[in-house]
Short mmCIF file of C-alpha atoms in Angstrom, two decimals:
data_model
loop_
_atom_site.label_atom_id
_atom_site.label_comp_id
_atom_site.label_asym_id
_atom_site.label_seq_id
_atom_site.Cartn_x
_atom_site.Cartn_y
_atom_site.Cartn_z
CA MET A 1 22.06 14.56 27.39
CA ASP A 2 20.44 11.21 27.34
CA ASP A 3 16.69 10.95 26.69
CA ILE A 4 16.37 9.31 29.98
CA ASP A 5 18.00 12.19 31.82
CA ALA A 6 15.82 14.80 30.14
CA VAL A 7 12.75 12.99 30.91
CA ALA A 8 13.99 12.24 34.46
CA SER A 9 14.48 16.02 35.00
CA LEU A 10 10.76 16.49 34.72
CA ARG A 11 10.39 14.81 37.93
CA ASP A 12 10.75 17.96 39.96
CA PRO A 13 7.24 19.17 40.16
CA VAL A 14 7.79 22.75 39.84
CA ARG A 15 9.76 22.08 36.78
CA ARG A 16 7.24 20.10 35.41
CA ARG A 17 4.56 22.70 35.82
CA LEU A 18 6.80 25.12 33.95
CA TYR A 19 7.60 22.85 31.27
CA GLU A 20 3.84 22.12 30.86
CA PHE A 21 2.84 25.80 31.04
CA VAL A 22 5.42 26.60 28.29
CA ALA A 23 4.44 23.82 26.06
CA ALA A 24 0.65 24.51 26.28
CA GLN A 25 1.11 28.02 25.28
CA GLY A 26 2.45 27.28 21.78
CA ARG A 27 4.44 30.47 21.77
CA GLU A 28 7.41 32.15 23.51
CA VAL A 29 6.77 32.74 27.30
CA GLY A 30 8.80 35.01 29.55
CA ARG A 31 10.00 34.36 32.74
CA ASN A 32 7.58 36.46 34.75
CA GLU A 33 4.61 34.96 33.12
CA ALA A 34 5.87 31.31 33.55
CA ALA A 35 6.74 32.20 37.29
CA GLU A 36 3.08 33.40 37.87
CA ALA A 37 1.77 30.38 36.03
CA ALA A 38 3.74 28.14 38.21
CA GLY A 39 3.11 30.13 41.26
CA VAL A 40 6.92 30.31 42.16
CA GLN A 41 9.33 33.19 42.62
CA ARG A 42 10.82 34.65 39.52
CA SER A 43 14.35 33.56 40.35
CA LEU A 44 13.33 30.01 41.27
CA ALA A 45 11.28 29.77 37.77
CA ALA A 46 14.46 31.11 35.88
CA PHE A 47 16.63 28.49 37.44
CA HIS A 48 14.39 25.74 36.39
CA LEU A 49 13.73 26.95 32.94
CA ASP A 50 17.38 27.29 32.23
CA ARG A 51 17.65 23.82 33.54
CA LEU A 52 14.95 22.56 31.07
CA VAL A 53 16.99 24.39 28.15
CA GLU A 54 20.10 22.59 29.31
CA VAL A 55 18.30 19.12 29.08
CA GLY A 56 17.05 20.03 25.64
CA LEU A 57 13.25 20.14 26.47
CA LEU A 58 13.13 23.96 26.00
CA GLU A 59 14.66 26.35 23.64
CA VAL A 60 15.52 29.80 24.66
CA GLY A 61 15.36 33.19 22.65
CA SER A 62 15.26 36.79 23.70
CA ARG A 63 12.98 39.49 22.48
CA ARG A 64 11.45 42.45 23.77
CA LEU A 65 8.07 41.05 25.39
CA THR A 66 5.11 42.72 23.97
CA GLY A 67 3.73 45.71 25.99
CA ARG A 68 6.96 46.18 27.74
CA SER A 69 8.68 48.47 25.19
CA GLY A 70 8.10 51.95 26.42
CA PRO A 71 11.07 54.55 26.28
CA GLY A 72 14.05 53.16 27.66
CA ALA A 73 13.02 49.69 27.49
CA GLY A 74 15.77 47.55 29.04
CA ARG A 75 17.63 44.60 27.24
CA PRO A 76 15.59 42.09 25.72
CA ALA A 77 14.26 39.37 28.11
CA LYS A 78 14.86 35.61 27.82
CA VAL A 79 11.89 33.70 26.54
CA TYR A 80 11.25 30.10 26.50
CA ARG A 81 9.40 27.85 24.21
CA ARG A 82 9.17 23.98 23.72
CA SER A 83 11.96 22.38 21.74
CA ALA A 84 11.09 20.53 18.60
CA ALA A 85 13.29 17.68 19.51
CA GLU A 86 11.64 14.43 20.64
CA ARG A 87 12.57 12.73 23.92
CA GLY A 88 11.43 9.15 24.40
CA VAL A 89 12.21 6.39 26.87
CA SER A 90 11.29 2.97 26.52
CA VAL A 91 12.40 0.29 29.24
CA PRO A 92 13.25 -2.13 27.89
CA PRO A 93 14.40 -0.48 24.75
CA ARG A 94 11.92 -0.69 21.80
CA ASP A 95 11.91 1.15 18.49
CA TYR A 96 8.53 1.45 17.09
CA ARG A 97 9.63 4.51 15.09
CA THR A 98 11.85 2.59 12.76
CA ALA A 99 9.13 0.17 12.40
CA ALA A 100 6.76 2.70 11.71
CA ALA A 101 8.72 4.49 9.13
CA LEU A 102 9.63 1.28 7.48
CA MET A 103 5.91 -0.05 7.09
CA ALA A 104 5.06 3.76 5.89
CA GLU A 105 7.74 3.52 3.27
CA ALA A 106 6.48 0.20 2.14
CA ALA A 107 2.82 1.56 2.12
CA GLU A 108 3.70 4.51 0.18
CA ALA A 109 5.63 2.36 -2.51
CA ALA A 110 2.71 0.24 -2.79
CA GLY A 111 0.19 3.01 -3.05
CA LEU A 112 -1.74 1.64 -0.15
CA ASP A 113 -3.26 4.97 1.15
CA ARG A 114 -6.82 3.74 1.17
CA GLU A 115 -5.92 0.43 3.01
CA VAL A 116 -4.07 2.53 5.61
CA GLN A 117 -6.83 4.92 6.07
CA ASP A 118 -9.63 2.14 6.33
CA ALA A 119 -7.45 0.46 9.11
CA ALA A 120 -7.20 3.79 10.65
CA ARG A 121 -10.97 4.48 10.53
CA ARG A 122 -11.66 1.14 12.13
CA ARG A 123 -9.04 1.77 14.95
CA GLY A 124 -10.69 5.21 15.54
CA ARG A 125 -13.94 3.45 16.01
CA ALA A 126 -12.61 1.27 18.56
CA LEU A 127 -11.17 3.99 20.41
CA ARG A 128 -14.58 5.44 21.00
CA GLY A 129 -15.94 5.53 24.36
CA PRO A 130 -17.98 2.91 26.02
CA GLY A 131 -21.27 4.62 24.51
CA GLY A 132 -19.90 4.61 21.00
CA SER A 133 -19.14 8.36 21.37
CA CYS A 134 -16.89 10.89 22.40
CA GLY A 135 -19.76 13.13 23.31
CA ASP A 136 -19.43 16.76 22.31
CA LEU A 137 -16.43 18.94 21.39
CA GLY A 138 -15.18 19.10 24.80
CA GLY A 139 -15.34 15.31 25.22
CA LEU A 140 -13.65 14.99 22.18
CA ALA A 141 -10.79 17.46 23.33
CA GLU A 142 -10.24 15.20 26.39
CA VAL A 143 -10.11 12.08 24.40
CA LEU A 144 -7.58 13.83 22.02
CA ALA A 145 -5.61 15.22 24.82
CA ALA A 146 -5.12 11.70 26.28
CA ARG A 147 -3.84 10.77 22.96
CA GLY A 148 -1.23 13.56 23.10
CA TYR A 149 -2.57 15.95 20.40
CA ASP A 150 -2.56 18.97 22.62
CA PRO A 151 -6.07 20.21 21.70
CA VAL A 152 -6.85 23.79 21.95
CA LEU A 153 -10.39 25.17 21.85
CA GLU A 154 -10.97 28.15 19.72
CA GLU A 155 -14.14 29.94 19.07
CA ALA A 156 -14.27 31.03 15.56
CA VAL A 157 -16.72 33.69 14.33
CA GLY A 158 -18.39 32.88 11.35
CA GLU A 159 -19.80 35.13 8.69
CA ALA A 160 -21.26 38.65 9.32
CA ASP A 161 -24.54 39.15 10.86
CA GLY A 162 -27.58 37.75 8.81
CA VAL A 163 -25.48 35.63 6.76
CA VAL A 164 -26.21 32.01 8.13
CA GLY A 165 -24.30 29.09 6.82
CA GLY A 166 -21.06 28.61 5.39
CA ARG A 167 -19.41 28.23 2.03
CA GLY A 168 -18.46 25.33 0.02
CA ASP A 169 -15.92 23.38 1.88
CA GLY A 170 -16.88 24.57 5.41
CA GLU A 171 -20.24 24.36 7.04
CA GLY A 172 -22.69 24.03 3.99
CA ASP A 173 -21.82 20.38 3.28
CA GLY A 174 -21.93 18.90 6.58
CA GLU A 175 -24.88 17.33 7.40
CA GLY A 176 -26.24 16.28 10.75
CA HIS A 177 -25.95 19.74 12.23
CA GLY A 178 -28.57 21.57 10.19
CA GLU A 179 -30.84 22.49 13.31
CA GLY A 180 -28.95 25.67 14.66
CA HIS A 181 -29.31 27.66 11.68
CA GLY A 182 -32.68 28.90 12.32
CA GLY A 183 -32.26 32.23 14.06
CA THR A 184 -32.00 35.42 12.03
CA GLY A 185 -29.97 38.03 12.97
CA ALA A 186 -27.82 35.57 14.93
CA ARG A 187 -24.20 35.64 14.43
CA GLU A 188 -22.71 32.14 13.55
CA ARG A 189 -20.33 30.95 16.07
CA ARG A 190 -18.35 27.80 15.44
CA ALA A 191 -15.90 26.30 17.95
CA VAL A 192 -12.86 24.72 16.48
CA LEU A 193 -10.77 22.22 18.05
CA ARG A 194 -7.12 22.62 16.76
CA MET A 195 -4.15 20.47 17.79
CA ARG A 196 -0.78 21.71 18.48
CA ASN A 197 0.87 18.33 18.35
CA CYS A 198 1.14 15.56 15.80
CA PRO A 199 1.38 12.31 17.58
CA PHE A 200 2.75 10.78 14.34
CA HIS A 201 5.06 13.84 13.54
CA VAL A 202 8.18 11.90 12.28
CA VAL A 203 6.63 9.72 9.79
CA ALA A 204 4.15 12.32 9.00
CA GLU A 205 6.98 14.51 7.87
CA LEU A 206 8.37 11.58 5.84
CA PHE A 207 4.94 10.67 4.03
CA PRO A 208 2.67 13.41 4.74
CA PRO A 209 -0.26 12.68 2.30
CA LEU A 210 -0.21 8.79 3.56
CA VAL A 211 0.20 9.55 7.23
CA CYS A 212 -1.84 12.71 7.48
CA GLY A 213 -4.76 10.74 5.38
CA MET A 214 -4.19 7.94 8.20
CA ASN A 215 -4.69 10.48 10.79
CA LEU A 216 -7.67 12.00 9.37
CA ALA A 217 -9.39 8.59 8.80
CA LEU A 218 -8.29 7.86 12.47
CA LEU A 219 -10.12 10.81 13.81
CA GLU A 220 -12.91 10.30 11.58
CA GLY A 221 -13.55 6.83 13.09
CA LEU A 222 -13.31 8.32 16.60
CA VAL A 223 -15.97 11.12 15.98
CA GLU A 224 -18.46 9.00 14.08
CA GLY A 225 -21.58 8.91 16.45
CA SER A 226 -20.67 12.20 18.19
CA ASP A 227 -23.28 14.76 18.22
CA GLY A 228 -22.61 17.51 15.74
CA VAL A 229 -19.03 17.10 15.63
CA ARG A 230 -16.99 16.50 12.57
CA VAL A 231 -13.47 16.68 11.65
CA ARG A 232 -11.76 17.77 8.41
CA MET A 233 -8.34 18.70 7.06
CA ASP A 234 -6.95 22.20 7.70
CA PRO A 235 -3.28 21.95 7.83
CA ARG A 236 -1.31 24.95 8.88
CA PRO A 237 2.49 25.04 9.74
CA GLY A 238 3.34 23.82 13.10
CA TRP A 239 -0.02 22.23 13.71
CA CYS A 240 -1.74 18.94 13.31
CA CYS A 241 -3.41 18.64 9.92
CA VAL A 242 -6.86 18.11 11.30
CA VAL A 243 -9.56 20.22 13.07
CA ALA A 244 -12.62 19.19 14.76
CA GLU A 245 -15.45 21.55 14.89
CA THR A 246 -19.15 21.97 15.63
CA SER A 247 -21.58 24.64 14.86
CA LYS A 248 -23.86 26.62 16.93
CA THR A 249 -25.54 29.83 16.84
CA LYS A 250 -25.65 32.35 19.60
CA ASP A 251 -27.68 35.39 19.78
CA ARG A 252 -25.80 38.52 20.24
CA MET B 1 30.01 35.36 0.22
CA THR B 2 30.96 38.89 -1.56
CA ASP B 3 29.39 42.31 -0.96
CA ASP B 4 27.75 41.90 -4.27
CA ALA B 5 25.91 38.47 -3.73
CA PRO B 6 23.67 37.31 -6.47
CA ALA B 7 20.16 36.61 -5.73
CA PRO B 8 19.54 33.46 -3.80
CA PRO B 9 18.73 30.68 -6.03
CA HIS B 10 15.07 29.23 -6.48
CA LEU B 11 13.83 25.70 -6.33
CA ALA B 12 12.36 24.12 -9.41
CA GLN B 13 9.86 21.14 -8.78
CA LEU B 14 8.22 18.76 -11.30
CA ASN B 15 5.92 16.22 -10.60
CA VAL B 16 4.09 13.83 -12.95
CA GLY B 17 0.60 11.82 -12.48
CA THR B 18 -0.63 9.00 -14.40
CA LEU B 19 -4.48 9.56 -14.75
CA ARG B 20 -6.65 6.74 -13.87
CA PHE B 21 -9.41 8.21 -16.13
CA PRO B 22 -9.50 11.01 -18.68
CA LEU B 23 -10.04 14.42 -16.92
CA GLY B 24 -13.39 14.51 -18.71
CA ASP B 25 -14.73 11.16 -16.62
CA PRO B 26 -17.09 11.81 -13.84
CA ARG B 27 -14.75 10.00 -11.66
CA MET B 28 -12.13 12.88 -12.06
CA ALA B 29 -14.76 15.57 -11.47
CA ASP B 30 -13.57 16.17 -7.81
CA PHE B 31 -9.97 16.55 -8.98
CA VAL B 32 -10.76 18.68 -12.03
CA ALA B 33 -13.03 20.92 -9.56
CA LEU B 34 -9.98 21.64 -7.35
CA LEU B 35 -7.53 22.56 -10.10
CA ASP B 36 -8.51 26.41 -9.94
CA PRO B 37 -8.72 26.89 -6.34
CA VAL B 38 -5.45 24.92 -5.59
CA ASN B 39 -3.72 26.75 -8.26
CA ALA B 40 -5.14 30.00 -6.94
CA LEU B 41 -3.75 28.97 -3.67
CA ALA B 42 -0.51 28.14 -4.91
CA ASP B 43 -0.32 31.48 -6.87
CA ALA B 44 -1.09 33.33 -3.50
CA THR B 45 1.52 31.50 -1.52
CA PRO B 46 4.28 33.59 -0.03
CA GLY B 47 7.49 32.27 -1.76
CA PHE B 48 5.66 31.20 -5.02
CA VAL B 49 7.47 32.21 -8.12
CA TRP B 50 6.15 30.66 -11.33
CA ARG B 51 4.19 27.57 -12.34
CA LEU B 52 3.83 26.09 -16.22
CA VAL B 53 0.52 27.18 -17.76
CA GLU B 54 -0.49 25.93 -21.18
CA GLU B 55 -0.96 28.94 -23.55
CA GLY B 56 -4.63 30.10 -23.41
CA ALA B 57 -5.56 28.00 -20.50
CA ASP B 58 -5.45 28.21 -16.59
CA ASP B 59 -3.10 25.28 -16.17
CA ALA B 60 -0.87 22.82 -17.65
CA THR B 61 -3.30 19.80 -17.62
CA GLY B 62 -3.47 19.86 -21.42
CA LEU B 63 0.24 19.61 -21.85
CA ARG B 64 1.23 15.91 -22.04
CA PRO B 65 5.05 15.88 -22.67
CA ALA B 66 5.37 12.58 -20.53
CA GLY B 67 2.71 10.53 -22.14
CA ALA B 68 -0.89 11.02 -23.31
CA ASP B 69 -2.37 10.01 -19.75
CA VAL B 70 0.51 11.81 -17.65
CA ILE B 71 -0.29 15.47 -16.49
CA VAL B 72 2.69 17.33 -15.33
CA ASN B 73 3.16 20.10 -12.60
CA LEU B 74 6.22 22.18 -13.10
CA SER B 75 6.74 25.29 -10.72
CA VAL B 76 9.30 27.16 -9.11
CA TRP B 77 9.58 28.49 -5.70
CA GLU B 78 11.87 30.90 -3.53
CA SER B 79 12.80 28.23 -0.99
CA ALA B 80 11.97 24.46 -0.05
CA GLU B 81 10.26 25.59 3.15
CA ALA B 82 7.70 27.62 0.90
CA LEU B 83 7.20 24.79 -1.42
CA TRP B 84 6.73 22.22 1.69
CA ASP B 85 4.28 24.51 3.49
CA PHE B 86 2.09 24.86 0.20
CA VAL B 87 2.35 21.19 -0.65
CA TYR B 88 1.84 19.75 2.76
CA ARG B 89 0.55 22.60 5.26
CA SER B 90 -2.34 24.00 3.17
CA ALA B 91 -5.40 22.86 1.74
CA HIS B 92 -3.38 21.15 -1.07
CA LEU B 93 -2.88 18.35 1.41
CA ASP B 94 -6.43 17.38 1.35
CA THR B 95 -6.26 16.74 -2.46
CA MET B 96 -3.19 14.54 -2.01
CA ARG B 97 -5.03 12.44 0.55
CA ARG B 98 -7.31 11.36 -2.41
CA ARG B 99 -4.61 10.83 -4.78
CA ARG B 100 -5.17 6.95 -5.46
CA GLU B 101 -8.65 8.00 -6.51
CA TRP B 102 -7.49 9.82 -9.53
CA PHE B 103 -3.82 8.70 -9.91
CA ARG B 104 -2.05 5.42 -10.64
CA ARG B 105 0.80 4.13 -8.44
CA HIS B 106 4.01 4.91 -9.90
CA VAL B 107 6.87 2.49 -9.67
CA ASP B 108 9.64 5.22 -10.16
CA ALA B 109 9.87 8.42 -8.76
CA HIS B 110 7.26 10.79 -10.01
CA ALA B 111 8.55 14.08 -8.29
CA VAL B 112 11.82 15.77 -8.45
CA LEU B 113 13.43 19.00 -7.30
CA TRP B 114 16.33 20.85 -8.49
CA TRP B 115 18.03 24.22 -7.78
CA ILE B 116 18.02 26.98 -10.43
CA PRO B 117 19.42 30.63 -10.62
CA ALA B 118 16.87 33.07 -9.67
CA GLY B 119 15.10 34.41 -12.85
CA HIS B 120 15.50 31.23 -14.76
CA VAL B 121 12.23 29.72 -16.30
CA PRO B 122 12.75 25.90 -16.59
CA THR B 123 11.53 24.18 -19.62
CA VAL B 124 9.69 20.83 -19.46
CA GLU B 125 12.61 19.16 -21.26
CA GLU B 126 14.89 20.29 -18.60
CA ALA B 127 12.44 19.01 -16.14
CA LEU B 128 11.76 15.76 -17.51
CA GLU B 129 15.73 15.38 -17.72
CA ARG B 130 16.16 16.00 -14.12
CA LEU B 131 13.41 13.40 -13.37
CA ALA B 132 15.25 10.64 -15.44
CA LEU B 133 18.43 11.84 -13.70
CA LEU B 134 16.70 11.06 -10.22
CA ARG B 135 15.04 7.78 -11.74
CA GLY B 136 18.56 6.55 -12.99
CA GLY B 137 20.61 7.33 -10.22
CA GLY B 138 18.72 8.30 -7.27
CA PRO B 139 18.70 11.76 -5.28
CA SER B 140 21.73 13.64 -5.92
CA PRO B 141 22.83 17.45 -5.78
CA ARG B 142 21.06 17.97 -9.27
CA ALA B 143 17.84 15.95 -8.88
CA PHE B 144 16.68 15.31 -5.30
CA THR B 145 13.32 15.00 -3.15
CA PHE B 146 12.14 16.36 0.06
CA ASN B 147 13.23 13.13 1.83
CA SER B 148 16.74 13.40 0.36
CA PRO B 149 17.25 16.96 0.07
CA TYR B 150 20.29 18.99 -1.16
CA THR B 151 21.08 22.68 -0.33
CA ALA B 152 21.71 25.16 -3.00
CA ASP B 153 25.38 25.37 -1.64
CA GLU B 154 25.78 21.55 -2.30
CA ALA B 155 24.41 21.70 -5.52
CA ALA B 156 26.72 24.64 -6.63
CA GLU B 157 29.75 22.58 -4.99
CA ALA B 158 28.74 19.44 -6.88
CA ALA B 159 28.49 21.54 -10.24
CA ALA B 160 31.64 23.11 -9.66
CA ILE B 161 33.57 19.70 -9.16
CA GLY B 162 31.89 18.42 -12.28
CA ARG B 163 28.47 17.71 -13.16
CA GLY B 164 27.45 15.74 -10.28
CA GLY B 165 29.53 12.59 -10.81
CA VAL B 166 31.30 12.72 -7.76
CA GLY B 167 30.36 10.32 -5.05
CA GLY B 168 30.32 11.12 -1.31
CA VAL B 169 27.96 14.04 -1.23
CA GLY B 170 25.08 12.01 -0.73
CA GLY B 171 25.09 11.93 3.03
CA VAL B 172 25.36 15.78 3.57
CA GLY B 173 22.46 17.55 4.92
CA ARG B 174 20.02 14.72 5.09
CA PRO B 175 17.22 14.62 7.99
CA GLY B 176 17.42 11.59 10.36
CA LEU B 177 16.01 8.02 9.60
CA GLU B 178 18.70 7.48 7.07
CA GLY B 179 17.58 5.27 4.22
CA VAL B 180 13.86 5.58 4.83
CA GLY B 181 11.70 7.34 2.27
CA ARG B 182 12.55 7.75 -1.20
CA THR B 183 9.72 10.14 -2.20
CA GLY B 184 8.93 13.67 -2.11
CA LEU B 185 5.96 15.35 -3.84
CA GLU B 186 3.16 13.30 -4.91
CA GLU B 187 1.30 13.45 -8.09
CA VAL B 188 -1.38 15.83 -7.24
CA SER B 189 -0.85 19.17 -8.82
#
């Protein structure tokens, strides 16, 4: 299957809704759930989901969906998740991936981490909105979504009641959002923005410290001037290496 | 293969780093402060098997088998995935991001991977030999990198054929982007 056919298969609006729903979940999705989300019949959803598997945009597995295992549970249901394969179309043909990999190889060999990070930070600053700020975490999420990071907003509950502030590498060393810590008996809640997608995936896998360092610097430049938002490295398997976070205190 | 299959092989890794300043220098303080937590993180990582530690110390930074200003990091893992996830998908990555603050750039390869039988504890000499092998002849089933990996099966095959000297194995099992990338682990322990 050519990339262009795979991409063209998303032209069908129902199919595209199904694909985007499955991709956004970051986990395996069953037919019923996908059909509901796309607002179509289960059989139609099944047809399109299987078509997306055929063109390589989704992968299929089978498992017993949680919550549906009772006695006499039937055979495992088909489940779908986004394929790890990349599809790209450029008309006319361009090959920036090879160019990026070659330049990364040279930068790695020359030990240019800091030069690359400096350039990335400058680029990040240039990508900020007209006001010189992406705004709050929600504003940043929009910017990151537009850049292909697939951000997911999570609310992480901090330390237990009465314990305010973070530990070494977390909250305590971040300047600029100290004012929210006043309330005693408040439970600290920190909104965390994680990103499902690494826009630089191929080169990041080849040269992780170089490219992930570049990515962090880019995002650092981007959030400079944002109110109480900061980014830091927090790599986890299957996710972008960077998280953005803010800190706020809420009564409970 | 057989019903009585031996335990799957383990993956050994060595990386060396040339210090920009002595470990006692204030410019190395951040690195030194990260040693204990990052080593603890490694020890607790699923798939971690063993790492070299100087007798009576918490780590191997006092051993200098490759030069007075060269620290070595030698460890064993159950799989390449386990090692990869620790090195590049944990808090360890944040230390690597800053490697140029603490370590000189290496012209030669400074990190090497090789398969060992489960239960074998690699020696420093053995590890430096593998690094020399990689530096001398490029990646092979006996000494390779993440960007030019070989499976344990390929290593066993090559060993059976005769001590790795056979050509033509190189193209097997490599990920895409042929020819791009020669480095694997970086020099931060």
